Short mmCIF file of C-alpha atoms in Angstrom, two decimals:
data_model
loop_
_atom_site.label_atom_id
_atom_site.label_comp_id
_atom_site.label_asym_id
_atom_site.label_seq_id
_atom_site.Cartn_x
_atom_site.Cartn_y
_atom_site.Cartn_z
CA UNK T 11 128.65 143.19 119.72
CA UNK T 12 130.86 144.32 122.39
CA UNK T 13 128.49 146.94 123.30
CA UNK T 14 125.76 144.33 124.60
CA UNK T 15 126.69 141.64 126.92
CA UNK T 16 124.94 138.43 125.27
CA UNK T 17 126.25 134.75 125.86
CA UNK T 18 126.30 132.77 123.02
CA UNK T 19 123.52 129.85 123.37
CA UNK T 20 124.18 126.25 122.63
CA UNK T 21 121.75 124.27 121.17
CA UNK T 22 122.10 119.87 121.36
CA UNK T 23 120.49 117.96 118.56
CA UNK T 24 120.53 114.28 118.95
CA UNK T 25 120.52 112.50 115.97
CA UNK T 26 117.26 109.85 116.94
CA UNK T 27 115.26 113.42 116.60
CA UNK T 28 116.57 114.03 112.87
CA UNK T 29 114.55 112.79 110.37
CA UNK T 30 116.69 114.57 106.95
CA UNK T 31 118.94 116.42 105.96
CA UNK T 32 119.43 118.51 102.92
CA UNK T 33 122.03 120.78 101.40
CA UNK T 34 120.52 124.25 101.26
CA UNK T 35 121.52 126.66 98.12
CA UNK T 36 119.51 129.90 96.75
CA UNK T 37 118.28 129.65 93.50
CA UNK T 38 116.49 132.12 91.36
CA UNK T 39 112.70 131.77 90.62
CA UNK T 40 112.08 128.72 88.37
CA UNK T 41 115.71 127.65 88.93
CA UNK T 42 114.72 123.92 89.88
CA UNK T 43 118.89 122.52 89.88
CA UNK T 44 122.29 124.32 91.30
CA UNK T 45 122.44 127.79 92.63
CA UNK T 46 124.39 129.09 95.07
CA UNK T 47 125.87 126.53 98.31
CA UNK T 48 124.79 127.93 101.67
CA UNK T 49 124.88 125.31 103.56
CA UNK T 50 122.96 122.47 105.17
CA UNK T 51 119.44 122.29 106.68
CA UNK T 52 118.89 119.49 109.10
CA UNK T 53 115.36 118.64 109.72
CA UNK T 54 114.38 117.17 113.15
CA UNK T 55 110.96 116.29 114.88
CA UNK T 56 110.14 118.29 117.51
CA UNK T 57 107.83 117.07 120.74
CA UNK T 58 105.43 120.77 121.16
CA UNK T 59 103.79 118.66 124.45
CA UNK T 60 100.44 117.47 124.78
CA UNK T 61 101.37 114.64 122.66
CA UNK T 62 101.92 116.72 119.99
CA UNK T 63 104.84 116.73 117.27
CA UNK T 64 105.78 119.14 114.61
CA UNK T 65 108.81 119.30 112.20
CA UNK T 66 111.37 122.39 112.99
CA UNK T 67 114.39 123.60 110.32
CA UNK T 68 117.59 124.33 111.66
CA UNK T 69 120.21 125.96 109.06
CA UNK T 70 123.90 125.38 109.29
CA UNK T 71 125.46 127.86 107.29
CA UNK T 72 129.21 127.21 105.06
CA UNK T 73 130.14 128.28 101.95
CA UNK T 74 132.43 125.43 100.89
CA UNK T 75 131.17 122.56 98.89
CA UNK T 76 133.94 119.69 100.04
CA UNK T 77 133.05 120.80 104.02
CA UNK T 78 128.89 120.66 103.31
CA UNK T 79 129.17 117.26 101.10
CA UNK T 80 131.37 115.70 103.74
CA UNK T 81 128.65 116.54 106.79
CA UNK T 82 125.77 115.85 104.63
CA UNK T 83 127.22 112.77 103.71
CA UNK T 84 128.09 111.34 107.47
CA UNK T 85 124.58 112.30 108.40
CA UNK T 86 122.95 110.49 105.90
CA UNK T 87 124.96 107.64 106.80
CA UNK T 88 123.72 108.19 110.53
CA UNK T 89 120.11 108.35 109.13
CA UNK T 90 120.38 105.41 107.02
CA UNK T 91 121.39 103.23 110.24
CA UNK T 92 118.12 103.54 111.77
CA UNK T 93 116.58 100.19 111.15
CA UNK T 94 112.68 101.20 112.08
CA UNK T 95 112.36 104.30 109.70
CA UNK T 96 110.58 103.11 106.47
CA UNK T 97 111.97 104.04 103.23
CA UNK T 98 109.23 102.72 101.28
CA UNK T 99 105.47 102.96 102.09
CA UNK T 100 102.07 101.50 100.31
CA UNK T 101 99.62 104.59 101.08
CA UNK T 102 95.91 103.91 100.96
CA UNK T 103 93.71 107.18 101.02
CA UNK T 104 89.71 107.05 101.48
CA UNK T 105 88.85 110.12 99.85
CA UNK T 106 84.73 109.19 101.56
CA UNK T 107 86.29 109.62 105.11
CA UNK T 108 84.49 112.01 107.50
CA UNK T 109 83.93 115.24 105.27
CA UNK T 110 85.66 113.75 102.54
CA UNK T 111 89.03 115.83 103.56
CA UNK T 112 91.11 112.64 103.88
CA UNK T 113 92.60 113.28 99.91
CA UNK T 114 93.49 117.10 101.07
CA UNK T 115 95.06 115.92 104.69
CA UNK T 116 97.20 113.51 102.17
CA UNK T 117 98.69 115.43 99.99
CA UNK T 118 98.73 118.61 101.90
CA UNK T 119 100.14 117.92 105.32
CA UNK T 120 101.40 113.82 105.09
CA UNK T 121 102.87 113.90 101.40
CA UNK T 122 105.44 116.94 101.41
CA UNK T 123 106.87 115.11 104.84
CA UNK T 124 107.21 112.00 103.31
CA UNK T 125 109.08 113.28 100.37
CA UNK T 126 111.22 115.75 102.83
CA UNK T 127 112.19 112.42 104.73
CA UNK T 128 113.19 110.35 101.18
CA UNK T 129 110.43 107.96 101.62
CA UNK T 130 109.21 106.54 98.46
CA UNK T 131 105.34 105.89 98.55
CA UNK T 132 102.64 104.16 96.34
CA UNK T 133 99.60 105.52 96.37
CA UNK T 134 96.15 103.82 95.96
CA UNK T 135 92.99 106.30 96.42
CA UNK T 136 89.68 103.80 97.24
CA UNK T 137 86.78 104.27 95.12
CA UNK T 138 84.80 101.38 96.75
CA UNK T 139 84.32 99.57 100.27
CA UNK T 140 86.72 96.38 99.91
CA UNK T 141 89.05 98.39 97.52
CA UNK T 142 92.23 98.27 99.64
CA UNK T 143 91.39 94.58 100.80
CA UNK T 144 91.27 93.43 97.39
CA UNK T 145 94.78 95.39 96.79
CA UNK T 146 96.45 94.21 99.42
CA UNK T 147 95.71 90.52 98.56
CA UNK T 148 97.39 91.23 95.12
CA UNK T 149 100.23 93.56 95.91
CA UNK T 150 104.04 92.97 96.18
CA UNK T 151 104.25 93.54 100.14
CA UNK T 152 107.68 92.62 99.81
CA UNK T 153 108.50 95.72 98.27
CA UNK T 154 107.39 98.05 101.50
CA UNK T 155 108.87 98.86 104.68
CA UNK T 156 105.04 99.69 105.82
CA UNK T 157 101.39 100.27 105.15
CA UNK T 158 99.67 103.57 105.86
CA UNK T 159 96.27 104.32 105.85
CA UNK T 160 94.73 107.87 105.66
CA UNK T 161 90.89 107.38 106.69
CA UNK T 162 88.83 106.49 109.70
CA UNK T 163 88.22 103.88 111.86
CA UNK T 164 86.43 101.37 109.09
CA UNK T 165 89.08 102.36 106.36
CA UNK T 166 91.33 101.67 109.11
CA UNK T 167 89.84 98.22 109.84
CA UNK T 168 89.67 97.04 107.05
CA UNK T 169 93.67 97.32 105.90
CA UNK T 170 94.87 96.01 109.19
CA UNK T 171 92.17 92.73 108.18
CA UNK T 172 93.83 92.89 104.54
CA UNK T 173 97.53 92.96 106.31
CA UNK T 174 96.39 90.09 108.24
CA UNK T 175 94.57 88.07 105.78
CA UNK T 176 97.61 88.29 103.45
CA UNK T 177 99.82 87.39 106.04
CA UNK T 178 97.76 83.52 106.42
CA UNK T 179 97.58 83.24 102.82
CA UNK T 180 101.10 83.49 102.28
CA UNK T 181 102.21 81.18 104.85
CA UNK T 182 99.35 78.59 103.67
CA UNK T 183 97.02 78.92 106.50
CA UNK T 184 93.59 78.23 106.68
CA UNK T 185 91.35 81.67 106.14
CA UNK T 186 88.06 80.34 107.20
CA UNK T 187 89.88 78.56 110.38
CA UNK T 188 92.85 80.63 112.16
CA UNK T 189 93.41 79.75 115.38
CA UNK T 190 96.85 80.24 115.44
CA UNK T 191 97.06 83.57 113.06
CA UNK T 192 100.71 84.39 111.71
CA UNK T 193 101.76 88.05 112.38
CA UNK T 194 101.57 90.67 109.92
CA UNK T 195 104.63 91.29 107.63
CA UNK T 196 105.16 94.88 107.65
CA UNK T 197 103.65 97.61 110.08
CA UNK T 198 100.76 99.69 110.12
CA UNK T 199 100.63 103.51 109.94
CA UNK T 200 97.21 105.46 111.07
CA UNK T 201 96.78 108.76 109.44
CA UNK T 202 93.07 110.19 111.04
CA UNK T 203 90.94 111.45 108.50
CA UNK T 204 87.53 110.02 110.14
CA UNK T 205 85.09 111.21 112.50
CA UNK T 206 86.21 109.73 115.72
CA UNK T 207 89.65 107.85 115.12
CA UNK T 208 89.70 105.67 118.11
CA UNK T 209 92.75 104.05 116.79
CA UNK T 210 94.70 106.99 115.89
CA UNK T 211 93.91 108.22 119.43
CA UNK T 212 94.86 105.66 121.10
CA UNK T 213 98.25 105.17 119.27
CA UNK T 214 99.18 108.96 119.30
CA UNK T 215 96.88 110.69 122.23
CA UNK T 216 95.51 113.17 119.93
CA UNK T 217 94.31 113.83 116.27
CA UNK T 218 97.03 115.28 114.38
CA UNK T 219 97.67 114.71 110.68
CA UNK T 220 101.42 115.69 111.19
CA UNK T 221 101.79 114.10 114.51
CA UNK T 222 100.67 110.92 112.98
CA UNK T 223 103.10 111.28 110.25
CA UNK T 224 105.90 111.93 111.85
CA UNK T 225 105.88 108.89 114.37
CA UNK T 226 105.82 107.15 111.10
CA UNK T 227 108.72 109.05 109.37
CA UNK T 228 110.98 108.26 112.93
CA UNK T 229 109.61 104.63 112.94
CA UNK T 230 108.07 104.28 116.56
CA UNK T 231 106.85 101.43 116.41
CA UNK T 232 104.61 99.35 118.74
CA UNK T 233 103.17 96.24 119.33
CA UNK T 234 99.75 95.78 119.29
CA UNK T 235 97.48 93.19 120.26
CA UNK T 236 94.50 91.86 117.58
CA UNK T 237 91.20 90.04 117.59
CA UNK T 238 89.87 86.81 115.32
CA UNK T 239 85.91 87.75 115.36
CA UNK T 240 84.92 84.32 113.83
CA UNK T 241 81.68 82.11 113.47
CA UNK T 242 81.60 78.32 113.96
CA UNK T 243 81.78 78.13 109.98
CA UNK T 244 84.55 80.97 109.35
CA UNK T 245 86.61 83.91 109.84
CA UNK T 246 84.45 87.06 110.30
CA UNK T 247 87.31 89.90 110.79
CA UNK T 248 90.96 90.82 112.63
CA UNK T 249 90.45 93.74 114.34
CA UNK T 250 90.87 95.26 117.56
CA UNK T 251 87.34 96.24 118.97
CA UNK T 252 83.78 95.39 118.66
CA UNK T 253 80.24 96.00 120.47
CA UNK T 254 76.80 94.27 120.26
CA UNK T 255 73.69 95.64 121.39
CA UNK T 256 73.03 99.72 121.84
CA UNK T 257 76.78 100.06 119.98
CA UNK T 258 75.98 98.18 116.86
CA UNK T 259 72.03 98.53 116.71
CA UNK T 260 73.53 102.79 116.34
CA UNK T 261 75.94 101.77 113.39
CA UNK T 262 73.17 100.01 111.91
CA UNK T 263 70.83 102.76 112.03
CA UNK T 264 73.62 105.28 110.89
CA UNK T 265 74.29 103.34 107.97
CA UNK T 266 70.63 103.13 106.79
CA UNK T 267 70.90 107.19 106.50
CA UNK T 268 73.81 107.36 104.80
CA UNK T 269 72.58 110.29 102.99
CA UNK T 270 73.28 112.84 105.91
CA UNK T 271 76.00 114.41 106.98
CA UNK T 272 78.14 112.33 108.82
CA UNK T 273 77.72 114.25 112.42
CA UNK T 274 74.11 114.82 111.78
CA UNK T 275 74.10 110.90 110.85
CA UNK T 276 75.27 109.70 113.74
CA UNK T 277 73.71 112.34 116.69
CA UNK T 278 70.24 111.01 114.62
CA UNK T 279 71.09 107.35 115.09
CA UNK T 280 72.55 107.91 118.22
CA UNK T 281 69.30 109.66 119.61
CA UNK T 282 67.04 107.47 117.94
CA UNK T 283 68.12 104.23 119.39
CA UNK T 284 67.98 105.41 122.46
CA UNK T 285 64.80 106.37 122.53
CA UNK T 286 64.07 102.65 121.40
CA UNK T 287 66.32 101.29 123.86
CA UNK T 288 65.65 97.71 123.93
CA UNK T 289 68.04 94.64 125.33
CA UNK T 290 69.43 92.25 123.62
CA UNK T 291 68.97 88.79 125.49
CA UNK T 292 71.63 86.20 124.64
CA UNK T 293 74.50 84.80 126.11
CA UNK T 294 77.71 85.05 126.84
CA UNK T 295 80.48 82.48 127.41
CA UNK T 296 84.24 83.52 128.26
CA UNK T 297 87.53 82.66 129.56
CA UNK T 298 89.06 84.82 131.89
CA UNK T 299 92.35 85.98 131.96
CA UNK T 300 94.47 84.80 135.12
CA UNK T 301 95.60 87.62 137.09
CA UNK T 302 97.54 86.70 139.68
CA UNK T 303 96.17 87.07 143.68
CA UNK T 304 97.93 90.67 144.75
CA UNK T 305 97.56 92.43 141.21
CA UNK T 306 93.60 91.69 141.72
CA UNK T 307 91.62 94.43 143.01
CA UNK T 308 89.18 93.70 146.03
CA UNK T 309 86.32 94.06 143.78
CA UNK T 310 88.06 92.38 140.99
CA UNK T 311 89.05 89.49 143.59
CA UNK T 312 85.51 88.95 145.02
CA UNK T 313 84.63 88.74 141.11
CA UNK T 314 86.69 86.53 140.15
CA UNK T 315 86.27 83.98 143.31
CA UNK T 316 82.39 84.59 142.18
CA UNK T 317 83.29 83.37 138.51
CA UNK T 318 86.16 80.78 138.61
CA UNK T 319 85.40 77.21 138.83
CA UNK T 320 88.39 74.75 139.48
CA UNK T 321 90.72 74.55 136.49
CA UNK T 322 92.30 77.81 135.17
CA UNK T 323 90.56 77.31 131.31
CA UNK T 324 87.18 76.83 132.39
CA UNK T 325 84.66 79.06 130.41
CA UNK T 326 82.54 80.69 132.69
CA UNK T 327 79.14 81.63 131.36
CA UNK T 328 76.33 84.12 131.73
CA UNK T 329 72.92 84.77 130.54
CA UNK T 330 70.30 87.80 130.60
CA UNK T 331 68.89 90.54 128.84
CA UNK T 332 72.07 93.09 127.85
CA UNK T 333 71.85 96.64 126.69
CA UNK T 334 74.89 96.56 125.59
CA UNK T 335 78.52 94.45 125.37
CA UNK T 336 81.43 95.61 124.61
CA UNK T 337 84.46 93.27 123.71
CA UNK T 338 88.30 95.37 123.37
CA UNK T 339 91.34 94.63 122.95
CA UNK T 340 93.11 98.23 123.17
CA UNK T 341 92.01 101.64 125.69
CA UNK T 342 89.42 102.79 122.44
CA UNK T 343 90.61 106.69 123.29
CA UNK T 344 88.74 109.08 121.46
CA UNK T 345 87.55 112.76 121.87
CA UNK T 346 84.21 111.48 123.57
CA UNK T 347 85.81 109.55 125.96
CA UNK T 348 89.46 110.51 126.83
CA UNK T 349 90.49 108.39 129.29
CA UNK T 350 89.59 105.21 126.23
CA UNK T 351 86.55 103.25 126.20
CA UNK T 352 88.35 100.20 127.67
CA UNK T 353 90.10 102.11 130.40
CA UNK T 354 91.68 99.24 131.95
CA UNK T 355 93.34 97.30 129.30
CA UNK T 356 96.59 97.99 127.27
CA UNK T 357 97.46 97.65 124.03
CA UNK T 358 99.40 94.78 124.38
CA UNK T 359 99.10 92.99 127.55
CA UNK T 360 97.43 89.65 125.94
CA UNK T 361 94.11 90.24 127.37
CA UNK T 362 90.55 91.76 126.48
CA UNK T 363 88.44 93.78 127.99
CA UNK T 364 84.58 92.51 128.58
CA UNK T 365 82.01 95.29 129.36
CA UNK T 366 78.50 93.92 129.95
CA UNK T 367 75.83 96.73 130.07
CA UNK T 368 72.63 95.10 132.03
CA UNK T 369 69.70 95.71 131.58
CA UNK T 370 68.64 98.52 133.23
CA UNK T 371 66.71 102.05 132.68
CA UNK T 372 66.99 104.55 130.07
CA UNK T 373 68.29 107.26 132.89
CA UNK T 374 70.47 104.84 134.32
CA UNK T 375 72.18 104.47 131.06
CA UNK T 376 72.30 107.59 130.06
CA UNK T 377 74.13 108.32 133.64
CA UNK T 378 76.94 105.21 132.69
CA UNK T 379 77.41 107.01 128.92
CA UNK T 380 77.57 110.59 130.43
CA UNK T 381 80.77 109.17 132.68
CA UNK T 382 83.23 108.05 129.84
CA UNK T 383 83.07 111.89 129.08
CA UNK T 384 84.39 112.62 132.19
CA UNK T 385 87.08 111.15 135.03
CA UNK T 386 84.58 109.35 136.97
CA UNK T 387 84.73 105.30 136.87
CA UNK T 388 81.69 104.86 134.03
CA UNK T 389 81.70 100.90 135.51
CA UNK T 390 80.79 102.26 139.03
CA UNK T 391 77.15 101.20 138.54
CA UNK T 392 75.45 98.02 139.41
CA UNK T 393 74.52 97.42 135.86
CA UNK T 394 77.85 96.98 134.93
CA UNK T 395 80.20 94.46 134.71
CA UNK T 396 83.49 93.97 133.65
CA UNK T 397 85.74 91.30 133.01
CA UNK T 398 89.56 90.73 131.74
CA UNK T 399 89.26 88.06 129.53
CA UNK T 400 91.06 85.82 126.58
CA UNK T 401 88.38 84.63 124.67
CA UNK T 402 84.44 85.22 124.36
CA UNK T 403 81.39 83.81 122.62
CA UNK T 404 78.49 85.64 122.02
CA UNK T 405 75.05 83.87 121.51
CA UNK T 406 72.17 85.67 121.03
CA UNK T 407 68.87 84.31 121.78
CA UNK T 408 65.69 84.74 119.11
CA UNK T 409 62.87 86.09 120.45
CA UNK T 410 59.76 84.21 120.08
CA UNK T 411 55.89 84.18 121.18
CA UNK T 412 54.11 87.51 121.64
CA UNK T 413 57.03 90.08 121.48
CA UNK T 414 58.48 88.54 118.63
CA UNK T 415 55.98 91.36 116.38
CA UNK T 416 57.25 94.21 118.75
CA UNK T 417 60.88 93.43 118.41
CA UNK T 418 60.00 93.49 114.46
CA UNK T 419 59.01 97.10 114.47
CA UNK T 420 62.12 97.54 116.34
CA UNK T 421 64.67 95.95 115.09
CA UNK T 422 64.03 94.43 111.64
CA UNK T 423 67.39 93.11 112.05
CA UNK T 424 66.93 91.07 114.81
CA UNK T 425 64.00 89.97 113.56
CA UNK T 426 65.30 88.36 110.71
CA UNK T 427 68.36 86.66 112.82
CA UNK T 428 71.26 89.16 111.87
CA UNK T 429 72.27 90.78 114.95
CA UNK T 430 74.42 93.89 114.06
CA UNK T 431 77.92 94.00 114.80
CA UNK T 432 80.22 97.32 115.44
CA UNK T 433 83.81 95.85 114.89
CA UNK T 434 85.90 98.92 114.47
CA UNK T 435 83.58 100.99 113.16
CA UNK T 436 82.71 98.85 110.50
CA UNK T 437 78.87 97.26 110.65
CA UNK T 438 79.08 93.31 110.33
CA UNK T 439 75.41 91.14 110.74
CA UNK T 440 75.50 87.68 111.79
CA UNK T 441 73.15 85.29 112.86
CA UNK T 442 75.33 82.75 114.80
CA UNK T 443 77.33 83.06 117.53
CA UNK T 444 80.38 85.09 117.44
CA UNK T 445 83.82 83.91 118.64
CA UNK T 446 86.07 86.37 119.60
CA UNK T 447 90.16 85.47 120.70
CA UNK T 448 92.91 87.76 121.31
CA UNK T 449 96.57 87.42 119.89
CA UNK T 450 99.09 88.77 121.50
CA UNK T 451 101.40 91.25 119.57
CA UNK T 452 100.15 90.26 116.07
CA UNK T 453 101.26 93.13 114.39
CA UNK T 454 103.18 96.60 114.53
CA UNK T 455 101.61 99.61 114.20
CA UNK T 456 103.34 102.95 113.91
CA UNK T 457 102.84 105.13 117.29
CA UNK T 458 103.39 104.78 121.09
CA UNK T 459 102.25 103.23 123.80
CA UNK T 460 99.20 104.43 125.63
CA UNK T 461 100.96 104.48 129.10
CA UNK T 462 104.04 106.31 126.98
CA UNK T 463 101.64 109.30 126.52
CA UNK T 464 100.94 112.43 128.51
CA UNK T 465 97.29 111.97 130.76
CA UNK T 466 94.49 113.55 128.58
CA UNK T 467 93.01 116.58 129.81
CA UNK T 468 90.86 116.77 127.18
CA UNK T 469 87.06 117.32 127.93
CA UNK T 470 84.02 117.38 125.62
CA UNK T 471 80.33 118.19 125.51
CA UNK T 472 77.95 115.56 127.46
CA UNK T 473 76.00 113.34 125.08
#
């Protein structure tokens, strides 16, 4: 308009941000083939900040048939070179996630992107605990550029252990014995559909159905570190994170009373074993991780000078009454705790993280769980200790003589010699000691890299 003085604004699209492209035509209502050419829409993913993606249309408009074929063409040929983006996907939904929402999250907000970007899917809804294991040992994996699940942490868990598992059986390995695990065959996509997510947190920095989705659709893909949890006899689990003592004795409990809510559940078990906060006495046996001289922290130094004993794979070992002990291989982000639960380890630096909880008193704790709210140091008490490890044993002690009743009322559990386990969210009891090794890199999963992401602001109610 010559009357108005407006400068024509250019817009750059770079192709790694395209995800499809489709020729665009009108077409009358119930008119499902043909109508009218208008152009072509290109379809790109869009970074809103925050860690947060969303998809965005952007119409090119031209009348002529030869011009539109010939760009949709080129671009699909563009598309089609991008090695990472899947064009197949096994989906397994958990339609018992959270407030059972995971089936509407699926097809609401995942499928229609999926089908936008031409990705062919299979689609198994679980109807029992073991469902997608049992699948995944069956299934032609061959046939799928990736695995997604839509559920929470334990639906979660247990396909990266079925991706795993499958992954010794087919090269012939030992299942009961893997020391030396073969990596997974195809990647792993997390859409969050639990209650806390830890691992879709940690991959994407938030929890976001579409977010999720779309690192998928573009193929980011990152490696990620995994745990054997194994006894002396056989292979427990793969997975990526696991506490004994307060963490698992809460599971337990929240499992027992499966018949509440799931929020309810869990503020119940939460506040109930903390009332009967009790240590766990056993003991622990690790190897620590090497880190060399002037990456050490003074604190970390005078530790490790404290621990280290002549040759570099000597297990060091301690013993005591613990309230709790975390073992992780990844930062565990999650709404409660923001900055990760494992602050200090990456998702793929080779190492785990070893949090031992002392015994100590009930305010005291409270005080250390209050901090991973927060951007305080939660390890910043004496009662605390932390180590960067490679492997760990775990050997609980059985209590005997006169408090052997009390620890009955307490923790039937215990009592009968299976200690509750919280590996990923999933509850695991076992009477023996508990081997735990990290393996570097042992499979993909579809995200970014925690130190990729923007620093979480995020704060939440104290417990």
């Amino acid at each position: 308009d010559s009357s108005v003085a407006l400068q024509a604004q250019e817009e750059i699209i770079e192709m790694k941000d395209v995800f499809s492209v489709k020729l665009k035509r009108r077409r009358f209502a119930g008119q499902k083939k043909g109508g009218t050419l208008l152009g072509i829409t290109i379809f790109k993913c869009l970074n809103k900040g925050e860690n947060k993606l969303t998809d965005c249309a952007v119409h090119l408009n031209n009348l002529s048939e030869d011009h539109c074929q010939s760009w949709f063409r080129h671009l699909k040929e563009i598309l089609n070179g991008f090695q990472n983006r899947p064009k197949s996907l096994k989906v397994f939904v958990n339609p018992s996630s959270h407030k059972r929402e995971a089936a509407h999250i699926y097809y609401e907000k995942v499928a229609p992107l999926f089908k936008l970007a031409d990705i062919k899917t299979d689609v198994t809804v679980t109807e029992y605990e073991g469902h997608a294991l049992s699948v995944l040992k069956e299934c032609e994996l061959q046939a799928f550029d990736g695995v997604v699940c839509v559920g929470g942490d334990g639906s979660v868990s247990e396909v990266a252990h079925g991706l795993l598992l499958r992954a010794q059986i087919d090269a012939g390995k030992d299942t009961d014995c893997v020391s030396k695990p073969v990596r997974a065959p195809v990647p792993l996509g997390v859409i969050p559909a639990g209650t806390t997510n830890i691992l879709a947190h940690t991959l994407y920095g938030i929890k976001h159905a579409v977010t999720a989705t779309l690192h998928i659709v573009m193929g980011h893909i990152q490696a990620v570190d995994v745990c054997t949890f194994s006894t002396p006899s056989k292979l427990l689990r793969f997975g990526f994170s696991a506490m004994f003592g307060f963490g698992a004795r809460t599971l337990a409990l929240a499992e027992k009373h499966r018949w509440m809510p799931s929020s309810q559940r869990k503020d119940f078990a939460f506040i109930k074993t903390l009332a009967d906060l009790k240590p766990e006495e056993c003991e622990l046996s690790f190897l620590p991780l090497q880190i060399p001289q002037e990456d050490c922290h003074e604190k970390d130094r005078k530790k490790k000078e404290r621990t280290k004993k002549g040759s570099k794979d000597q297990w060091q070992k301690i013993q005591g009454h613990f309230l709790n002990v975390s073992i992780m291989a990844i930062p565990c982000l999650c709404s409660m705790a923001p900055r990760g639960l494992a602050p200090n380890t990456r998702l793929n630096n080779g190492s785990m993280a070893l949090i031992v909880v002392q015994n100590t008193s009930r305010t005291e704790f409270i005080k250390h769980l209050k901090r991973y709210t927060g951007v305080e140091n939660q390890f910043n008490f004496p009662f605390v200790e932390t180590y960067t490890v490679q492997e760990v044993k775990v050997q609980p002690r059985h209590k005997s003589g006169p408090d052997a009743k009390e620890n009955m009322c307490l923790n039937a559990a215990s009592a009968e010699g299976n200690y509750p386990w919280n590996i990923d969210g999933d509850l695991m009891k076992e009477a023996s000691e508990v081997h735990v090794r990290v393996h570097p890199q042992l499979m993909d999963l579809y995200g970014l890299n925690t130190d990729d992401l923007e620093s979480s602001q995020a704060t939440c109610n104290c417990i």
